[in-house]
mmCIF file of C-alpha atoms in Angstrom:
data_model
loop_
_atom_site.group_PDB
_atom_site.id
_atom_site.type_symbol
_atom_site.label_atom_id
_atom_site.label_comp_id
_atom_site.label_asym_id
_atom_site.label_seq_id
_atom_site.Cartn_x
_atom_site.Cartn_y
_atom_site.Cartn_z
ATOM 1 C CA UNK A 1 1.354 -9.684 3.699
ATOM 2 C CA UNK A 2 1.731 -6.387 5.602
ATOM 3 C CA UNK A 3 3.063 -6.513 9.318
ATOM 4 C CA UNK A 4 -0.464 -5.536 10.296
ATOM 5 C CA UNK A 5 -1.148 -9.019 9.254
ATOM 6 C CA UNK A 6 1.878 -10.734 10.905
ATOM 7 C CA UNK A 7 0.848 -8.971 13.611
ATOM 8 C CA UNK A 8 -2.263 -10.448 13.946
ATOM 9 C CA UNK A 9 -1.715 -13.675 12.958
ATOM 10 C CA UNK A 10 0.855 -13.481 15.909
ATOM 11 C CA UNK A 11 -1.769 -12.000 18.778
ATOM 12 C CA UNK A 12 -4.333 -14.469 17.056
ATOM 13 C CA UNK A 13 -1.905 -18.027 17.779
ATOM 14 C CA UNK A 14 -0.868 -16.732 21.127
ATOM 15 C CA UNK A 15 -4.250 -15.927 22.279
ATOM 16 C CA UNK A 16 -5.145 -19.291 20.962
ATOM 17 C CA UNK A 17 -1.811 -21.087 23.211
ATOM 18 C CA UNK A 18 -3.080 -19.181 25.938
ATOM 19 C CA UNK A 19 -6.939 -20.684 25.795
ATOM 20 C CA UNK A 20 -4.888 -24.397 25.378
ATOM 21 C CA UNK A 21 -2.563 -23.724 28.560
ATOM 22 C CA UNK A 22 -5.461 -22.375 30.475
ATOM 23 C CA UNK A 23 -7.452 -25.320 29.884
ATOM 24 C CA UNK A 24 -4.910 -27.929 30.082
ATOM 25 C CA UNK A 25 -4.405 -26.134 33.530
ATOM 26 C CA UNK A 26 -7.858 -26.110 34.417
ATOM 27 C CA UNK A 27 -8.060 -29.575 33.979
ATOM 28 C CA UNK A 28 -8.099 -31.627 37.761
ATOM 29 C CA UNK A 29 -7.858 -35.182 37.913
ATOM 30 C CA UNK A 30 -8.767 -37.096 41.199
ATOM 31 C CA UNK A 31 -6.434 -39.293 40.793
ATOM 32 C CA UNK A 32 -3.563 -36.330 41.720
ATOM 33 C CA UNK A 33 -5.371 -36.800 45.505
ATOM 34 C CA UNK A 34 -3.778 -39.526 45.691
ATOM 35 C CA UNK A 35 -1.931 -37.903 48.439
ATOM 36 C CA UNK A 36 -5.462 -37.766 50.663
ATOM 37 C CA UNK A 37 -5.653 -41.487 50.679
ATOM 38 C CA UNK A 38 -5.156 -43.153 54.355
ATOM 39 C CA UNK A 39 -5.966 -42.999 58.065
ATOM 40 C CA UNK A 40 -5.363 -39.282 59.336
ATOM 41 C CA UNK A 41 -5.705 -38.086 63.691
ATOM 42 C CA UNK A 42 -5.665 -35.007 64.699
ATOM 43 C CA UNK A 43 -7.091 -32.989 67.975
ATOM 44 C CA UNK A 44 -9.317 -29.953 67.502
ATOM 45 C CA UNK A 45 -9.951 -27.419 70.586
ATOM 46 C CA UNK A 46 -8.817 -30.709 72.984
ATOM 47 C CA UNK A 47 -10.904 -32.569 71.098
ATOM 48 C CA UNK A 48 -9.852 -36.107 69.332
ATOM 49 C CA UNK A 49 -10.655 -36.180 65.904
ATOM 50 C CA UNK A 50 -10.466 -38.668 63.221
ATOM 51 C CA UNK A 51 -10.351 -39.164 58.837
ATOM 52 C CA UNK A 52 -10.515 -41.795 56.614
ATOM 53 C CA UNK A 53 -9.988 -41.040 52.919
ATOM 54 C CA UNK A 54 -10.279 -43.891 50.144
ATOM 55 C CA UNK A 55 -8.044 -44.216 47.358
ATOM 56 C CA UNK A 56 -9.037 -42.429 44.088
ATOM 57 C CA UNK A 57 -9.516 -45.781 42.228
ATOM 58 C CA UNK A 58 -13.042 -45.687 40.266
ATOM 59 C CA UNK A 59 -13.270 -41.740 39.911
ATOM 60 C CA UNK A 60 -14.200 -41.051 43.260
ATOM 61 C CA UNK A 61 -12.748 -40.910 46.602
ATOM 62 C CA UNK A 62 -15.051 -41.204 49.682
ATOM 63 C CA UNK A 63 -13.981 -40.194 53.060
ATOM 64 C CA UNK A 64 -15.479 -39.847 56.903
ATOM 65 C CA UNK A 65 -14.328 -37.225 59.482
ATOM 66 C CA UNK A 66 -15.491 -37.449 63.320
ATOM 67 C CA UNK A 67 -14.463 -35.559 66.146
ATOM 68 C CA UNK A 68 -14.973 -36.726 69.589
ATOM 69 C CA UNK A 69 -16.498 -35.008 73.178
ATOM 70 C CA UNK A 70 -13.476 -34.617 75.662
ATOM 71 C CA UNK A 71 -16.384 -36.250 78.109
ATOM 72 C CA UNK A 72 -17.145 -38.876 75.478
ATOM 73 C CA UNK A 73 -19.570 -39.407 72.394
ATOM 74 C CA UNK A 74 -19.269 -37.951 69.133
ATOM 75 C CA UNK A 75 -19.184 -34.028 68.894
ATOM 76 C CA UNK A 76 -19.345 -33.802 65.096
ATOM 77 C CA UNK A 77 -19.312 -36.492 62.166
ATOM 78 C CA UNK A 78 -19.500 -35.771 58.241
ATOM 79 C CA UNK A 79 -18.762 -38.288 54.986
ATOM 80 C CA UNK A 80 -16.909 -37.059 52.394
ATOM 81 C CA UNK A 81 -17.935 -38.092 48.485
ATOM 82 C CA UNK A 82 -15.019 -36.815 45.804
ATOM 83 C CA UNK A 83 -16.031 -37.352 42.596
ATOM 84 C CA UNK A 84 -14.673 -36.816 38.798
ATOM 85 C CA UNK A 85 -17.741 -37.198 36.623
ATOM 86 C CA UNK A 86 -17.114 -35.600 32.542
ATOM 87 C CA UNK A 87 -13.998 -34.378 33.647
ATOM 88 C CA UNK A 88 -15.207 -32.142 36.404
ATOM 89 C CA UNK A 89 -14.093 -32.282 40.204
ATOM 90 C CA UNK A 90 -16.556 -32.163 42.945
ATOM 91 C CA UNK A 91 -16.610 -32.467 46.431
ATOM 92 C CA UNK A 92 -20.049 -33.338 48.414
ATOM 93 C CA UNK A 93 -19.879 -33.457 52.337
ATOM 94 C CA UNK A 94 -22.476 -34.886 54.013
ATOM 95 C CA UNK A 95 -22.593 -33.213 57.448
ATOM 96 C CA UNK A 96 -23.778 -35.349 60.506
ATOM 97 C CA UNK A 97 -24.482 -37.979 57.218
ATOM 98 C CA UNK A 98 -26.970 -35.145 55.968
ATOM 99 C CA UNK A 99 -27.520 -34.808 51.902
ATOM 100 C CA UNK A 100 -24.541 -32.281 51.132
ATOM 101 C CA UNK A 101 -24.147 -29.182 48.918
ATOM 102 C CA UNK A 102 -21.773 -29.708 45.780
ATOM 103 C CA UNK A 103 -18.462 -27.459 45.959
ATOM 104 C CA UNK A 104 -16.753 -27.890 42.007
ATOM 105 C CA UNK A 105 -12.991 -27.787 42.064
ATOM 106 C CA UNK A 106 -11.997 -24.041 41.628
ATOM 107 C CA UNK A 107 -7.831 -24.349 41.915
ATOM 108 C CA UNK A 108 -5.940 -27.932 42.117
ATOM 109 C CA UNK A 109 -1.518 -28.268 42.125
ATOM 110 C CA UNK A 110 0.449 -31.217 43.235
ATOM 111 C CA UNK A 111 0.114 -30.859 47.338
ATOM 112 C CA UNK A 112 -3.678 -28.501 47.500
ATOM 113 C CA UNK A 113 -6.844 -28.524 46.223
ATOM 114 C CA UNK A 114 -9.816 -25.784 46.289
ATOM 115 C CA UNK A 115 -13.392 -26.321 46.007
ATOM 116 C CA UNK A 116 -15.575 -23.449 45.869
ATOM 117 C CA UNK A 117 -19.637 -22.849 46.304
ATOM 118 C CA UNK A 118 -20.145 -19.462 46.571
ATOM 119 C CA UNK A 119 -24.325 -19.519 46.733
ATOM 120 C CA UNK A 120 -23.825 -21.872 49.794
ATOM 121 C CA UNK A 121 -24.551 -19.946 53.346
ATOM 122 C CA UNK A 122 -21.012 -21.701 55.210
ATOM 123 C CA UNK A 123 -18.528 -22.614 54.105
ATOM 124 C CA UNK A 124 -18.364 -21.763 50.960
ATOM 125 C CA UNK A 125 -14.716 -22.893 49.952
ATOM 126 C CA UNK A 126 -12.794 -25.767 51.256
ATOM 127 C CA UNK A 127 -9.015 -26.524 50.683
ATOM 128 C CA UNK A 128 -7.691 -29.566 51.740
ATOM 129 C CA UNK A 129 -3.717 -29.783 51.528
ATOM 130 C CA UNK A 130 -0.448 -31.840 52.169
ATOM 131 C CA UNK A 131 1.593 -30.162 53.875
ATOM 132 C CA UNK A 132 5.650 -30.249 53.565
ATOM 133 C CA UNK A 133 5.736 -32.050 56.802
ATOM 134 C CA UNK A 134 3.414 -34.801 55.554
ATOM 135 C CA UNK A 135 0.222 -32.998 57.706
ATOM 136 C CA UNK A 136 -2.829 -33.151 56.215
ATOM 137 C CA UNK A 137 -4.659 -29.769 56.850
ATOM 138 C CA UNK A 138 -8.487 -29.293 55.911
ATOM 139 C CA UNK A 139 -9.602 -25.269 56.170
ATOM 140 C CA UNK A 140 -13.444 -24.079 55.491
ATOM 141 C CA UNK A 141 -13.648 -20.278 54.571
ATOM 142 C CA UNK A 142 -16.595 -17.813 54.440
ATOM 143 C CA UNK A 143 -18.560 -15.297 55.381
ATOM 144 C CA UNK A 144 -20.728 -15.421 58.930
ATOM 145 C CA UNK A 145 -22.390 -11.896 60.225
ATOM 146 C CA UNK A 146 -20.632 -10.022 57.231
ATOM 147 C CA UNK A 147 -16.960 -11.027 58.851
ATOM 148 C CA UNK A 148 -14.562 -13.167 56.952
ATOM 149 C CA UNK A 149 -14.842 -17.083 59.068
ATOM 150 C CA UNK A 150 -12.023 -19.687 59.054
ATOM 151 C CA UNK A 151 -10.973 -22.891 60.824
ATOM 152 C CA UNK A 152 -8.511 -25.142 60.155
ATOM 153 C CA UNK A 153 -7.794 -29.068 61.219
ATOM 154 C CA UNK A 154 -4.607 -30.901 60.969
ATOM 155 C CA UNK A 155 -4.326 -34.163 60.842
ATOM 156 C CA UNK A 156 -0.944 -36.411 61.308
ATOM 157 C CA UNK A 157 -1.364 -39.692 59.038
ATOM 158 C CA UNK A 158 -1.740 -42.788 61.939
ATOM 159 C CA UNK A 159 0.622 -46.100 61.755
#
C-alpha cells in the first residue's frame, strides 16, 4: 500500500471515531435530571414563586411552576412534561395549563440542560441548571421586537 492509502485509511477511521463520539455525546438521558427532582422556592420581582419536579422514573419527568401576586392569587402557573421517547429529549410546558410547544434537547452535561425551538415566537430556548451552590436556575431566551430577551428564576430546594 502507498502512504496515500495509509493516509486515508487513517482520515477515513478518525472521521468514523469522530461520528461515534459525537453521537455517544449527543445522546441525553432523562434520567441524568435526576438533579431537577424535588420541591424548589424562589421569589421573582417580590413575587413568591414555587416548583415541583418528579423524579425521572418511567421516562418522563413532570413538573408545575406558580408564581404568586404580592396582593394575593396566582400571577402565573405552567406544568412541565419531560419526556425521553426513542431516545430523544423533549420538554413540553404547558403555560397557564395551555397545550405547549415541544422544545427537543439541543445541549445536556452533568449540572445543565438546553432545549431549543427555534420556529416558536418566545422563548425559544430554555436551560434549566444546578447550580454549584445547589440553586436551581430556569432561564428562557429569545428574540422580542428584534432585541435579544432573557429572564432568569432561581429557586432554593425547600426542607
Amino acid at each position: 500500500m502507498t502512504s496515500f492509502h495509509n493516509a486515508l485509511k487513517l482520515i477515513c477511521l478518525m472521521l468514523a471515531t469522530l461520528i461515534v463520539s459525537t453521537a455517544n455525546a449527543a445522546t441525553s438521558s432523562i434520567q441524568e435530571l435526576g438533579w431537577m427532582t424535588g420541591h424548589w422556592t424562589g421569589t421573582y420581582q417580590g413575587q413568591k414563586m414555587e416548583a415541583h419536579y418528579s423524579n425521572p422514573d418511567g421516562n418522563m419527568i413532570l413538573g408545575m411552576t406558580k408564581i404568586l401576586k404580592a396582593q394575593g392569587g396566582v400571577e402565573f402557573f405552567e406544568f412541565e412534561q419531560f419526556e425521553q421517547t426513542n431516545g430523544n429529549l423533549i420538554l413540553r410546558p404547558m403555560p397557564f395549563g395551555k397545550t405547549g410547544v415541544e422544545f427537543p434537547i439541543k445541549e445536556q452535561t452533568k449540572n445543565r440542560v438546553i432545549f431549543e425551538n427555534p420556529s416558536h415566537d418566545f422563548p425559544t430556548r430554555i436551560i434549566y441548571e444546578l447550580k454549584s451552590n445547589g440553586q436551581l436556575l430556569a432561564r428562557i431566551e429569545g428574540r422580542q421586537n428584534n432585541q435579544d430577551v432573557s429572564e432568569e428564576f432561581l429557586f432554593t430546594k425547600a426542607e
